[in-house]
C-alpha positions as a printed Julia matrix, in Angstrom:
325×3 Matrix{Float64}:
 130.03   94.8   189.35
 131.84   95.36  186.18
 128.97   94.07  183.89
 126.54   96.61  185.17
 128.98   99.36  184.81
 129.33   98.06  181.17
 125.73   98.29  180.84
 124.9   101.49  182.39
 127.47  102.76  180.24
 126.02  101.19  177.1
 122.62  103.02  178.02
 124.35  106.41  178.04
 125.88  105.6   174.91
 122.38  104.28  173.24
 121.21  107.87  174.37
 123.59  109.63  172.54
 123.45  107.56  169.58
 120.16  108.73  169.21
 121.01  111.47  167.02
 122.24  110.19  163.57
 125.86  111.75  163.38
 126.54  110.48  167.17
 125.37  106.86  166.16
 127.87  106.61  163.44
 130.47  108.29  165.81
 129.66  105.99  168.9
 130.02  103.02  166.15
 133.38  103.96  164.77
 134.55  104.54  168.56
 133.51  100.99  169.59
 134.94   99.18  166.39
 138.21  101.29  166.7
 138.17   99.9   170.66
 137.73   96.27  169.82
 140.41   96.7   166.91
 143.12   98.09  169.82
 141.88   95.65  172.44
 140.77   92.29  170.96
 140.65   91.06  174.51
 137.58   92.97  175.07
 136.37   91.85  171.75
 136.55   88.4   172.95
 135.08   88.94  176.17
 132.53   91.54  176.61
 132.09   92.03  172.47
 128.91   89.85  172.28
 127.34   91.55  175.52
 128.12   94.93  174.28
 126.94   94.54  170.65
 123.58   92.43  171.72
 122.74   95.56  174.48
 123.42   97.93  171.83
 120.8    95.95  169.3
 118.36   95.92  172.32
 118.77   99.73  173.21
 118.79  100.89  169.47
 118.08   98.95  166.46
 119.58   95.75  165.53
 119.17   96.12  161.8
 120.62   99.69  161.67
 123.47   98.52  163.91
 124.62   95.73  161.98
 124.1    97.62  158.8
 126.35  100.67  160.4
 129.0    97.84  161.48
 128.84   96.59  158.15
 129.8    99.77  156.47
 132.67  100.49  159.22
 134.22   97.17  158.46
 134.04   97.38  155.06
 136.23  100.57  154.85
 138.87   98.51  156.91
 142.21   98.92  155.98
 144.75   96.45  154.6
 146.48   96.55  158.19
 143.65   95.7   159.65
 142.05   93.0   157.88
 142.8    90.15  160.1
 140.81   92.14  162.5
 137.7    92.56  160.3
 137.65   88.98  159.75
 137.58   88.2   163.52
 134.97   90.85  164.13
 132.83   89.67  161.32
 132.88   86.22  163.03
 131.92   87.51  166.22
 129.17   89.43  164.65
 128.08   86.31  162.82
 127.76   84.36  165.54
 125.97   86.92  167.45
 123.38   87.19  164.25
 122.88   83.49  164.49
 122.55   82.61  167.84
 121.22   85.78  169.86
 117.61   86.04  170.8
 117.85   90.35  170.36
 118.8    89.58  166.8
 115.48   87.56  165.84
 114.03   90.53  163.99
 117.02   90.68  161.52
 117.07   87.15  161.05
 113.61   87.39  159.98
 114.35   89.9   157.65
 117.14   88.22  156.09
 115.29   85.15  155.69
 113.01   86.99  153.65
 115.33   88.34  151.19
 115.4    85.82  148.55
 111.57   85.28  148.74
 109.61   86.68  145.88
 107.57   88.82  148.1
 111.13   90.25  149.61
 111.02   94.19  149.72
 114.07   96.15  148.27
 115.05   97.08  152.02
 115.1    93.49  152.8
 117.15   92.67  149.72
 119.56   95.84  150.67
 120.1    94.29  154.43
 121.33   90.89  152.89
 123.67   92.8   150.37
 125.19   95.42  152.96
 125.63   92.35  155.36
 127.3    89.77  152.35
 129.84   92.8   151.31
 131.07   93.06  154.81
 130.75   89.4   155.75
 133.45   88.58  152.97
 136.02   89.18  155.17
 135.03   85.99  156.49
 134.11   83.15  154.03
 132.72   80.72  156.38
 130.75   83.57  158.15
 129.65   84.56  154.4
 128.47   81.05  153.82
 125.99   80.98  157.53
 124.8    84.39  155.8
 123.75   82.64  152.58
 122.04   79.71  154.7
 120.11   81.82  156.66
 118.88   83.83  153.85
 118.06   80.76  152.12
 120.23   81.94  149.33
 121.23   78.43  148.07
 122.28   79.02  144.68
 124.28   81.87  146.16
 125.63   79.35  148.87
 126.42   76.58  146.29
 128.85   78.85  143.92
 130.38   80.12  147.29
 131.35   76.92  148.35
 133.05   76.11  145.09
 135.0    79.54  145.97
 136.51   77.85  149.31
 139.02   75.78  146.44
 140.72   79.25  146.47
 140.62   80.3   150.03
 143.55   79.09  152.42
 142.38   76.38  154.29
 143.68   76.98  158.14
 143.15   75.32  161.29
 140.77   78.09  162.13
 139.09   77.97  159.04
 138.3    74.22  159.88
 137.07   75.06  163.08
 134.55   77.83  161.8
 133.22   75.09  159.5
 132.88   72.86  162.56
 130.85   75.17  164.57
 128.84   76.11  161.33
 127.64   72.42  161.43
 126.84   72.58  164.93
 124.84   75.73  164.38
 122.93   73.9   161.36
 121.68   71.18  163.97
 120.41   74.33  166.24
 116.92   75.61  166.19
 117.84   78.76  164.07
 118.36   76.26  161.07
 115.28   74.31  161.09
 113.59   75.55  158.59
 116.59   74.72  156.63
 116.61   70.93  157.6
 113.05   70.59  156.98
 113.61   71.97  153.56
 115.99   68.92  152.77
 112.83   67.25  152.86
 111.17   68.95  149.98
 113.69   66.6   147.33
 111.54   68.07  144.37
 111.5    71.75  145.13
 113.84   73.97  142.9
 116.26   75.13  145.57
 116.78   71.36  146.87
 119.78   70.65  144.39
 121.55   73.69  145.15
 120.94   73.01  148.87
 122.18   69.59  148.67
 125.49   70.86  146.85
 126.04   73.47  149.51
 126.02   70.93  152.4
 128.02   68.3   150.73
 130.46   70.95  149.84
 130.82   71.82  153.53
 131.24   68.02  153.95
 133.77   67.63  151.61
 135.78   70.56  153.67
 135.65   68.99  156.64
 138.05   66.07  157.97
 136.9    63.09  159.42
 135.67   64.46  162.8
 132.45   64.71  164.94
 130.76   67.23  162.62
 132.0    65.21  159.29
 129.71   62.26  160.94
 126.97   64.53  161.85
 126.56   66.37  158.6
 127.03   63.0   156.95
 124.34   61.55  158.6
 121.94   63.8   158.12
 122.74   64.23  154.44
 122.58   60.14  154.25
 119.06   60.51  155.55
 118.03   63.09  152.78
 119.45   60.49  150.06
 117.44   57.7   151.82
 114.49   59.52  151.79
 114.91   60.63  147.67
 115.19   56.74  147.23
 111.83   55.85  148.97
 110.02   58.46  147.2
 111.62   58.81  143.75
 112.38   61.59  141.51
 108.91   63.15  140.85
 108.7    66.33  138.53
 110.05   69.47  140.54
 107.14   71.49  142.0
 108.79   74.38  144.13
 107.39   75.08  147.44
 105.78   78.66  147.8
 108.2    81.68  147.83
 110.86   80.38  145.22
 111.53   80.79  142.01
 109.94   78.06  139.37
 112.11   77.15  136.57
 111.33   75.8   132.78
 107.72   76.3   131.31
 106.35   76.74  134.5
 108.13   80.29  135.14
 105.58   83.18  134.83
 106.69   86.4   133.57
 106.35   87.81  136.79
 109.15   85.55  138.5
 111.3    85.67  135.24
 111.25   89.52  136.35
 112.23   88.7   139.72
 114.67   86.13  138.8
 116.4    88.64  136.6
 116.73   91.03  139.43
 118.98   88.5   141.53
 120.99   87.05  139.07
 123.13   90.16  138.38
 123.55   91.27  142.07
 124.33   87.6   142.89
 127.1    87.44  140.29
 128.21   91.09  141.69
 128.4    89.58  145.4
 130.45   86.71  144.4
 132.79   89.38  142.61
 133.17   91.47  145.47
 133.62   88.17  147.58
 136.55   87.38  145.39
 138.24   90.97  145.6
 137.91   91.22  149.18
 139.47   87.23  149.67
 142.29   88.47  147.28
 142.85   91.5   149.55
 143.3    89.17  152.53
 145.38   86.86  150.55
 147.78   89.86  149.45
 148.15   90.94  153.09
 148.98   87.43  154.45
 151.75   87.23  151.91
 152.93   90.83  152.62
 153.0    89.85  156.36
 154.7    86.81  155.86
 157.38   88.23  153.51
 157.83   90.92  156.24
 158.5    88.32  158.65
 160.66   86.22  156.67
 162.6    89.74  156.01
 162.78   90.6   159.59
 163.82   86.91  160.4
 166.57   87.25  157.68
 168.01   90.65  159.21
 168.02   89.15  162.93
 169.51   86.54  161.8
 172.0    88.44  159.77
 172.84   90.47  162.73
 173.32   87.95  164.86
 175.79   86.22  162.52
 177.77   89.4   162.36
 177.89   90.35  166.03
 179.08   86.61  166.49
 181.85   87.28  163.7
 183.07   90.54  165.45
 183.22   88.6   168.85
 185.36   86.0   167.45
 187.61   88.37  165.94
 187.49   90.54  168.93
 188.62   87.51  170.77
 191.29   86.3   168.38
 192.97   89.86  168.41
 192.47   90.45  172.27
 194.18   86.83  172.77
 197.28   87.9   170.82
 196.55   85.24  168.18
 198.38   86.5   165.03
 196.29   86.27  161.55
 197.41   83.48  159.31
 197.19   84.42  155.87
 197.15   81.69  153.05
 199.67   82.5   150.22
 200.15   80.2   147.23
 203.15   78.35  146.86
């Protein structure tokens, strides 16, 4: 069958990709192929990427693909957004990516290694081509302060039907096993990360139109509000692995927090820059379409005018001149 042929070809490519230079060349070729054949990306993209992640190394595949997509030219920004959306859905749902998901979940813990943080930063830079994918990456990594700040930036993003559909899909994914830790963290009403987590989810709620996804998320958040009322608001006591605040903050945690604050601000700036590129590209595309439409209309009008004149002359009618009396 066709799928068996695809899998055999991928095994061959994986063998070739064992050499670092060929590895990058193969990934460049795959991205180029997806760019020129969107239907292939839609129908076989998930299979190809998941199989490569099994045959090679998922983390290396994703970081390398992110590097390729970061260099996307202005003319291919729409493709970059679609590609990121595809990669993100695979990341959130595929069993083959469980190891990478765990790395990302660790990336904002106090025990995170430099490599863990680098993985998150590398993906974030690329994921910025797609706002909803970027938000889901932050939620997966439990970077709730960053997620909360990101949701505020959505006010500057063009809200399209596609954007709302992606938000709807994200809400569905929040109800899946992948985000069970996030849902349980909603119970930790006194944890230091809880306000940012709530703001992120309420921000999603405010973006959604009245729909099934809206009602689902609203019901989830209403449960948390009810829990807060029952428990009352005790003094904050963050769970393990999260930064404490106020006088409870240790010198070690202060150093860790300072390491995260500047990178987080830089990540947000990168997101803004990428989204500005997308906005300019959309504006240019709109202007080009408008200019093309104007030219076509003008040409049609001129053609119509000549036809009328031709008929008039061919019919033997004399031109009438208006002269002042």
